[in-house]
Amino acid sequence: MAKENSGWGYTRIQGALQNLGHRVARSTIAKVLKDNGIQPAPSRPSSWRTFLRAHWGEIVGADFFTTEVWTPRGLKTYYVFFLIDLKSRRVCVAGATQNPNAGFMESVARSLLASRSGFLRTKRFLILDRDGKYTAGFKSGLRSAGIQIIQTPHRAPNCNAHAERFVRSIKDECLDRMVLFGEGHLSRAIDEYVAHYHRERNHQGLGNDLIDSAPCAAGSEVQCAERLGGLLRFYHRAAA
């Protein structure tokens, strides 16, 4: 009860136990919690699952992933910054650069908060890890717009699991299967994959549905369509 309800004190737990037919002294409850390393309310933190459930629909996760690109100066590492809406699984690739410095991050923050098209304009929480690339200017810009930044614990990728899963998907299904020549090639590959991810790829976390579904023309011919030279395939029915 204490782990699942962070705001319940000894008396509240005592009452809940009484409802189940158990009469337990407050001192006994306090000792049991202490012996199990559970802090008393209100200093007891709520669980990560409880936080996610309470704010579902208002939370975005963000992360970087890297990929290697051939350039006129040889093989270079590009850092790709993206965000994912936890409820809809919709993804926004905010930018790719060889040097994710303060200027890059502050420019990204401005685009994410744009009044009409900004990916964060209707969100309240942004989950970030403790990577130093998230500069003070980037975070202060988001906070000034009312975005609360939630930092994950050290070495806890499961606390941003939706973002981690997208990285695995785009790498396994696309980028790790390509030899990329130049930033333009990288951008086209990412754009094609994100379009596929939204419109043509089923998602187990959404009941195996598409993010952007379209009416199916029942009875018409089944066709196979391709992206990136056949690296990504999907099946649809021809328009009536």
CSV table of C-alpha atoms in Angstrom, one decimal:
chain,number,residue,atom,x,y,z
A,1,MET,CA,0.0,0.0,0.0
A,2,ALA,CA,2.8,2.4,0.9
A,3,LYS,CA,4.7,1.8,-2.4
A,4,GLU,CA,1.6,2.2,-4.5
A,5,ASN,CA,0.2,5.3,-2.7
A,6,SER,CA,3.0,7.7,-1.9
A,7,GLY,CA,0.7,10.2,-0.1
A,8,TRP,CA,-0.6,7.6,2.4
A,9,GLY,CA,0.6,8.1,6.0
A,10,TYR,CA,0.5,5.6,8.8
A,11,THR,CA,-3.1,6.4,9.8
A,12,ARG,CA,-4.4,6.2,6.2
A,13,ILE,CA,-2.7,2.8,5.8
A,14,GLN,CA,-4.1,1.7,9.2
A,15,GLY,CA,-7.6,2.6,7.9
A,16,ALA,CA,-7.1,0.7,4.7
A,17,LEU,CA,-6.0,-2.4,6.6
A,18,GLN,CA,-8.9,-2.1,8.9
A,19,ASN,CA,-11.2,-2.2,5.9
A,20,LEU,CA,-9.7,-5.6,5.1
A,21,GLY,CA,-10.2,-6.9,8.6
A,22,HIS,CA,-6.7,-6.3,9.9
A,23,ARG,CA,-6.3,-4.1,13.1
A,24,VAL,CA,-2.7,-2.9,13.2
A,25,ALA,CA,-1.2,-0.3,15.4
A,26,ARG,CA,0.4,2.8,13.8
A,27,SER,CA,3.7,2.0,15.5
A,28,THR,CA,3.7,-1.4,13.9
A,29,ILE,CA,3.0,0.1,10.4
A,30,ALA,CA,5.9,2.6,11.0
A,31,LYS,CA,8.2,-0.2,12.0
A,32,VAL,CA,7.3,-2.4,8.9
A,33,LEU,CA,7.9,0.5,6.6
A,34,LYS,CA,11.2,1.4,8.2
A,35,ASP,CA,12.4,-2.2,8.2
A,36,ASN,CA,11.7,-2.3,4.4
A,37,GLY,CA,13.4,1.0,3.7
A,38,ILE,CA,10.2,2.8,2.8
A,39,GLN,CA,10.1,6.5,3.9
A,40,PRO,CA,7.1,8.0,5.7
A,41,ALA,CA,4.7,10.3,3.8
A,42,PRO,CA,5.1,13.0,2.4
A,43,SER,CA,8.8,12.4,1.8
A,44,ARG,CA,8.0,9.1,0.1
A,45,PRO,CA,8.4,9.6,-3.7
A,46,SER,CA,5.7,8.4,-6.0
A,47,SER,CA,6.5,5.7,-8.5
A,48,TRP,CA,7.5,6.4,-12.1
A,49,ARG,CA,4.5,4.4,-13.3
A,50,THR,CA,2.1,6.5,-11.2
A,51,PHE,CA,3.6,9.7,-12.6
A,52,LEU,CA,3.2,8.5,-16.2
A,53,ARG,CA,-0.4,7.4,-15.6
A,54,ALA,CA,-1.3,10.7,-14.0
A,55,HIS,CA,0.0,12.8,-16.9
A,56,TRP,CA,-0.5,10.5,-19.9
A,57,GLY,CA,-1.1,12.6,-22.9
A,58,GLU,CA,1.0,15.6,-21.7
A,59,ILE,CA,4.4,13.8,-21.7
A,60,VAL,CA,7.1,13.8,-24.3
A,61,GLY,CA,10.3,11.9,-24.2
A,62,ALA,CA,13.5,13.1,-25.9
A,63,ASP,CA,16.9,11.7,-26.7
A,64,PHE,CA,19.9,11.7,-29.1
A,65,PHE,CA,21.1,8.9,-31.2
A,66,THR,CA,24.2,8.8,-33.4
A,67,THR,CA,24.9,7.6,-36.9
A,68,GLU,CA,27.9,7.5,-39.1
A,69,VAL,CA,27.9,9.5,-42.4
A,70,TRP,CA,30.5,9.7,-45.2
A,71,THR,CA,31.4,13.3,-46.0
A,72,PRO,CA,34.1,14.9,-48.2
A,73,ARG,CA,36.2,14.9,-45.0
A,74,GLY,CA,35.7,11.3,-44.2
A,75,LEU,CA,33.5,9.4,-41.9
A,76,LYS,CA,31.7,11.7,-39.4
A,77,THR,CA,29.4,11.1,-36.5
A,78,TYR,CA,26.1,12.9,-36.6
A,79,TYR,CA,24.0,13.5,-33.5
A,80,VAL,CA,20.2,13.3,-34.1
A,81,PHE,CA,17.9,14.8,-31.6
A,82,PHE,CA,14.3,13.6,-31.6
A,83,LEU,CA,11.1,13.7,-29.4
A,84,ILE,CA,8.3,11.2,-29.0
A,85,ASP,CA,4.8,11.8,-27.7
A,86,LEU,CA,4.3,8.9,-25.2
A,87,LYS,CA,0.6,8.5,-25.7
A,88,SER,CA,0.3,8.7,-29.5
A,89,ARG,CA,3.9,7.5,-30.3
A,90,ARG,CA,4.2,10.4,-32.8
A,91,VAL,CA,7.8,11.3,-33.4
A,92,CYS,CA,9.5,14.6,-34.2
A,93,VAL,CA,13.1,14.7,-35.4
A,94,ALA,CA,14.2,18.1,-34.3
A,95,GLY,CA,17.6,18.2,-35.9
A,96,ALA,CA,20.9,16.5,-36.8
A,97,THR,CA,24.4,18.0,-36.4
A,98,GLN,CA,28.0,17.0,-36.0
A,99,ASN,CA,28.3,19.5,-33.1
A,100,PRO,CA,25.3,19.7,-30.7
A,101,ASN,CA,26.4,22.9,-29.1
A,102,ALA,CA,24.5,25.5,-27.2
A,103,GLY,CA,23.5,27.4,-30.4
A,104,PHE,CA,22.1,24.2,-31.9
A,105,MET,CA,20.1,23.3,-28.8
A,106,GLU,CA,18.7,26.8,-28.3
A,107,SER,CA,17.6,26.9,-31.9
A,108,VAL,CA,15.9,23.5,-31.4
A,109,ALA,CA,14.1,24.8,-28.3
A,110,ARG,CA,12.7,27.8,-30.3
A,111,SER,CA,11.3,25.5,-33.1
A,112,LEU,CA,9.7,23.1,-30.6
A,113,LEU,CA,7.9,26.0,-28.9
A,114,ALA,CA,6.6,27.7,-32.1
A,115,SER,CA,3.1,28.9,-31.6
A,116,ARG,CA,1.5,26.9,-34.4
A,117,SER,CA,3.8,24.0,-35.4
A,118,GLY,CA,5.9,23.4,-32.3
A,119,PHE,CA,5.9,19.8,-31.1
A,120,LEU,CA,5.8,20.9,-27.4
A,121,ARG,CA,3.2,23.6,-27.7
A,122,THR,CA,0.5,21.6,-26.0
A,123,LYS,CA,2.7,19.5,-23.6
A,124,ARG,CA,3.7,20.0,-20.0
A,125,PHE,CA,6.4,17.5,-19.3
A,126,LEU,CA,9.7,16.6,-21.1
A,127,ILE,CA,11.7,13.5,-20.1
A,128,LEU,CA,15.4,13.9,-20.5
A,129,ASP,CA,18.4,11.9,-19.4
A,130,ARG,CA,21.4,13.7,-17.8
A,131,ASP,CA,23.4,14.2,-21.0
A,132,GLY,CA,25.5,17.3,-20.9
A,133,LYS,CA,24.2,18.2,-24.4
A,134,TYR,CA,21.0,19.6,-22.8
A,135,THR,CA,22.5,23.0,-22.1
A,136,ALA,CA,21.3,25.4,-19.5
A,137,GLY,CA,19.9,27.8,-22.2
A,138,PHE,CA,18.0,24.9,-23.8
A,139,LYS,CA,16.4,23.9,-20.5
A,140,SER,CA,15.7,27.5,-19.3
A,141,GLY,CA,14.0,28.3,-22.6
A,142,LEU,CA,11.6,25.3,-22.2
A,143,ARG,CA,10.9,26.1,-18.6
A,144,SER,CA,10.0,29.7,-19.4
A,145,ALA,CA,7.4,28.3,-21.7
A,146,GLY,CA,5.9,26.2,-18.9
A,147,ILE,CA,7.5,22.9,-19.8
A,148,GLN,CA,8.6,20.9,-16.7
A,149,ILE,CA,11.7,18.9,-17.3
A,150,ILE,CA,11.9,15.5,-15.7
A,151,GLN,CA,15.4,14.1,-15.5
A,152,THR,CA,15.7,10.3,-15.4
A,153,PRO,CA,18.0,8.7,-12.8
A,154,HIS,CA,21.5,7.8,-13.8
A,155,ARG,CA,21.9,4.7,-15.9
A,156,ALA,CA,18.1,4.1,-16.0
A,157,PRO,CA,17.1,3.8,-19.8
A,158,ASN,CA,13.8,2.2,-18.8
A,159,CYS,CA,12.6,5.5,-17.5
A,160,ASN,CA,12.7,6.8,-21.1
A,161,ALA,CA,11.8,3.4,-22.7
A,162,HIS,CA,9.6,4.8,-25.5
A,163,ALA,CA,12.5,6.9,-26.8
A,164,GLU,CA,14.9,4.0,-26.5
A,165,ARG,CA,12.5,1.8,-28.4
A,166,PHE,CA,12.3,4.3,-31.3
A,167,VAL,CA,16.1,4.4,-31.5
A,168,ARG,CA,16.2,0.7,-31.8
A,169,SER,CA,13.5,0.7,-34.5
A,170,ILE,CA,15.1,3.4,-36.7
A,171,LYS,CA,18.5,1.9,-36.5
A,172,ASP,CA,17.5,-1.8,-36.9
A,173,GLU,CA,15.0,-1.2,-39.7
A,174,CYS,CA,16.7,1.6,-41.6
A,175,LEU,CA,20.0,3.4,-40.7
A,176,ASP,CA,22.1,0.4,-39.8
A,177,ARG,CA,21.2,-1.1,-43.2
A,178,MET,CA,22.4,1.9,-45.2
A,179,VAL,CA,25.7,3.6,-46.2
A,180,LEU,CA,24.9,7.3,-45.8
A,181,PHE,CA,26.7,9.9,-48.0
A,182,GLY,CA,26.3,13.4,-46.8
A,183,GLU,CA,23.9,15.2,-44.5
A,184,GLY,CA,21.3,15.5,-47.2
A,185,HIS,CA,21.2,11.7,-47.6
A,186,LEU,CA,20.9,11.3,-43.8
A,187,SER,CA,18.0,13.8,-43.8
A,188,ARG,CA,16.1,12.0,-46.6
A,189,ALA,CA,16.6,8.6,-45.0
A,190,ILE,CA,15.2,9.9,-41.6
A,191,ASP,CA,12.3,11.7,-43.3
A,192,GLU,CA,11.3,8.5,-45.2
A,193,TYR,CA,11.6,6.4,-42.1
A,194,VAL,CA,9.5,8.8,-40.0
A,195,ALA,CA,6.8,8.9,-42.7
A,196,HIS,CA,6.8,5.1,-42.7
A,197,TYR,CA,6.8,5.0,-38.9
A,198,HIS,CA,3.7,7.2,-38.8
A,199,ARG,CA,1.6,6.0,-41.7
A,200,GLU,CA,2.6,2.4,-42.6
A,201,ARG,CA,4.2,0.6,-39.7
A,202,ASN,CA,2.0,-1.1,-37.1
A,203,HIS,CA,2.8,-0.5,-33.4
A,204,GLN,CA,2.3,-3.1,-30.8
A,205,GLY,CA,2.0,-0.5,-28.1
A,206,LEU,CA,-1.1,0.9,-29.9
A,207,GLY,CA,-2.9,-2.4,-30.3
A,208,ASN,CA,-1.0,-3.1,-33.5
A,209,ASP,CA,-2.6,-0.1,-35.2
A,210,LEU,CA,-1.1,2.6,-37.3
A,211,ILE,CA,-0.4,6.1,-35.9
A,212,ASP,CA,-2.0,7.7,-38.9
A,213,SER,CA,-4.5,5.3,-40.2
A,214,ALA,CA,-6.5,5.7,-43.5
A,215,PRO,CA,-9.7,4.0,-44.6
A,216,CYS,CA,-9.1,0.7,-46.4
A,217,ALA,CA,-10.8,0.3,-49.7
A,218,ALA,CA,-12.3,-3.2,-49.1
A,219,GLY,CA,-12.3,-5.6,-52.0
A,220,SER,CA,-9.7,-3.7,-54.1
A,221,GLU,CA,-6.4,-5.0,-55.2
A,222,VAL,CA,-3.6,-5.5,-52.7
A,223,GLN,CA,-0.5,-3.6,-53.7
A,224,CYS,CA,3.0,-3.5,-52.2
A,225,ALA,CA,4.7,-0.1,-51.9
A,226,GLU,CA,8.4,0.7,-51.1
A,227,ARG,CA,10.5,3.4,-49.6
A,228,LEU,CA,14.3,3.8,-49.7
A,229,GLY,CA,14.7,1.4,-52.6
A,230,GLY,CA,12.7,-1.4,-51.0
A,231,LEU,CA,14.4,-1.2,-47.6
A,232,LEU,CA,10.9,-0.3,-46.2
A,233,ARG,CA,7.9,-2.1,-47.5
A,234,PHE,CA,4.2,-1.9,-46.8
A,235,TYR,CA,1.0,-3.3,-48.2
A,236,HIS,CA,-2.2,-1.4,-49.0
A,237,ARG,CA,-5.3,-1.7,-51.2
A,238,ALA,CA,-5.5,0.3,-54.4
A,239,ALA,CA,-7.8,3.3,-54.3
A,240,ALA,CA,-11.2,2.6,-55.7
